[in-house]
XYZ file of C-alpha atoms in Angstrom:
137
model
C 16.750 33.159 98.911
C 19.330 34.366 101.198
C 16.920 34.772 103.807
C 15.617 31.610 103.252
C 19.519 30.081 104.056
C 19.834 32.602 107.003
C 16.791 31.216 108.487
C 18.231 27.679 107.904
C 21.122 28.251 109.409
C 19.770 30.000 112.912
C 17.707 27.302 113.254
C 20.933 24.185 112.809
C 22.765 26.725 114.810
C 20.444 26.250 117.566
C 20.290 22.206 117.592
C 23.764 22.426 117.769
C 23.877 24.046 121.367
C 22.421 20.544 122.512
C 24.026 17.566 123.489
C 24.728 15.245 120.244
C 24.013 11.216 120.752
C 25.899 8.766 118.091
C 22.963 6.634 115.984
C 23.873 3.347 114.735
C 24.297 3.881 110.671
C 20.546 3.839 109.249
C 20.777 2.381 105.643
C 17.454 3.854 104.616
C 18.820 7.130 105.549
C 21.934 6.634 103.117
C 19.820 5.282 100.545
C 17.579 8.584 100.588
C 20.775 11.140 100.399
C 22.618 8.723 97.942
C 19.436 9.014 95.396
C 19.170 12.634 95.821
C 22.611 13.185 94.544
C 22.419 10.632 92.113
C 19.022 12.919 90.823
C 21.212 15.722 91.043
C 23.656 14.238 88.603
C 20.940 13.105 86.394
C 19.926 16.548 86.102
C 16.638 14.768 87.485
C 15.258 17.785 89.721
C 11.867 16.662 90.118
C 13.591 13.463 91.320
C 15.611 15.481 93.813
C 12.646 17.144 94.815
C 10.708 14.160 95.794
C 13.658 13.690 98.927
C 13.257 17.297 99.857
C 10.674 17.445 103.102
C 7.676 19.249 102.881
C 9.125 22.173 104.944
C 11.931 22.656 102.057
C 9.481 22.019 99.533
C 7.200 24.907 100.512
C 9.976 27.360 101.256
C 11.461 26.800 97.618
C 7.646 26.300 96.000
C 9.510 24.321 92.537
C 11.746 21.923 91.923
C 13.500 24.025 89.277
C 13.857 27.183 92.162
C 15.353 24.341 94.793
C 18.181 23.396 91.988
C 19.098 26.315 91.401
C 19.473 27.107 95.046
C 21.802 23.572 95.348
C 23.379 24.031 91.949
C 24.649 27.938 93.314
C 25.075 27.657 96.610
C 25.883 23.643 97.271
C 27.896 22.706 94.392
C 29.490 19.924 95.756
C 26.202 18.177 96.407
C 25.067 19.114 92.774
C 27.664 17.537 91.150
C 29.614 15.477 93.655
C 32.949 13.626 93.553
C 33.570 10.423 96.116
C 31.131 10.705 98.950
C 31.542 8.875 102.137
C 28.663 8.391 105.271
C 29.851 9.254 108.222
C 28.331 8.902 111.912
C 24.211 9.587 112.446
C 23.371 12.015 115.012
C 20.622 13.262 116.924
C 21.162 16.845 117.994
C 18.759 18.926 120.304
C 16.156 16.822 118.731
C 17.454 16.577 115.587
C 18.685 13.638 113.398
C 21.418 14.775 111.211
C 23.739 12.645 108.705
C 27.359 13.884 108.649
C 28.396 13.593 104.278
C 31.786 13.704 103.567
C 32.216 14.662 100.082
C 35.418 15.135 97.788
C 34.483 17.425 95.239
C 35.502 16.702 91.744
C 38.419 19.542 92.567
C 39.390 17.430 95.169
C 38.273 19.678 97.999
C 36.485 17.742 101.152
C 33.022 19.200 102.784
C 31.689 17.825 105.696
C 27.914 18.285 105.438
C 24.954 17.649 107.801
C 21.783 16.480 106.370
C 18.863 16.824 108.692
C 16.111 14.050 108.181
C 13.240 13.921 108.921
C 10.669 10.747 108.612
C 7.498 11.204 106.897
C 4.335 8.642 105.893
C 6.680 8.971 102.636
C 9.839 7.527 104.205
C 12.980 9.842 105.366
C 13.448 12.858 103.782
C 16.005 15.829 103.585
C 14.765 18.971 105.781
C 18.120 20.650 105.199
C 21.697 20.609 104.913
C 24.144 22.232 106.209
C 27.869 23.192 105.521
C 29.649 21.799 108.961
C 33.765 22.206 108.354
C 35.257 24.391 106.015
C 36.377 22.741 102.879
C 39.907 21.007 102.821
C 42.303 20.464 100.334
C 42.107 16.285 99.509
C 45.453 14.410 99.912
């Protein structure tokens, strides 16, 4: 598992050598990370599963293995507090989503959710912790 999220993480670390270009806000693309986390918080996980891209699917083979990965290691995303969209970005390639979300201690994460678009619609190939958490106001 760990080498799973080290491999992740080279790879994001990568994209963001490249030059990053502002997207206009994509409402399917919200609407496809909003319903994950709402599956997350219905303790729905083969409804969070169906957003996961086929490249996250086959690295965590079962929904119930990719939950537990987002329930240990991405709490905030498991069981979320206020979350906010902020600016669409395409980065060496990439399309990335920057999440804010307050956790339900009141901490803020800024995420990046690389998407990917698929004969199924957008889907999540990743995410990615981008500023160390912050104490709300």
């Amino acid at each position: 598992m760990r080498r799973i999220c080290l491999t992740l993480t080279m790879i994001w670390a990568a994209a963001w050598a490249f030059a990053q270009e502002v997207l206009p806000p994509d409402p399917a693309i919200e609407r496809t990370i909003q319903n994950q986390f709402e599956a997350f918080l219905a303790d729905d996980l083969d409804g969070a599963w169906a957003y996961a891209s086929p490249n996250i699917q086959s690295l965590f083979q079962t929904p119930e293995r990719f939950g537990r990965m987002v329930r240990d290691g991405y709490p905030m995303v498991w069981r979320p507090g206020q979350i906010d969209y902020l600016d669409l970005q395409t980065l060496g390639g990439l399309i990335v989503q920057r999440v804010q979300v307050t956790d339900r201690q009141g901490v803020v994460h800024v995420l990046g959710y690389q998407m990917i678009e698929t004969g199924a619609g957008w889907q999540i190939n990743g995410v990615r912790l981008l500023q160390a958490p912050q104490v709300g106001a």
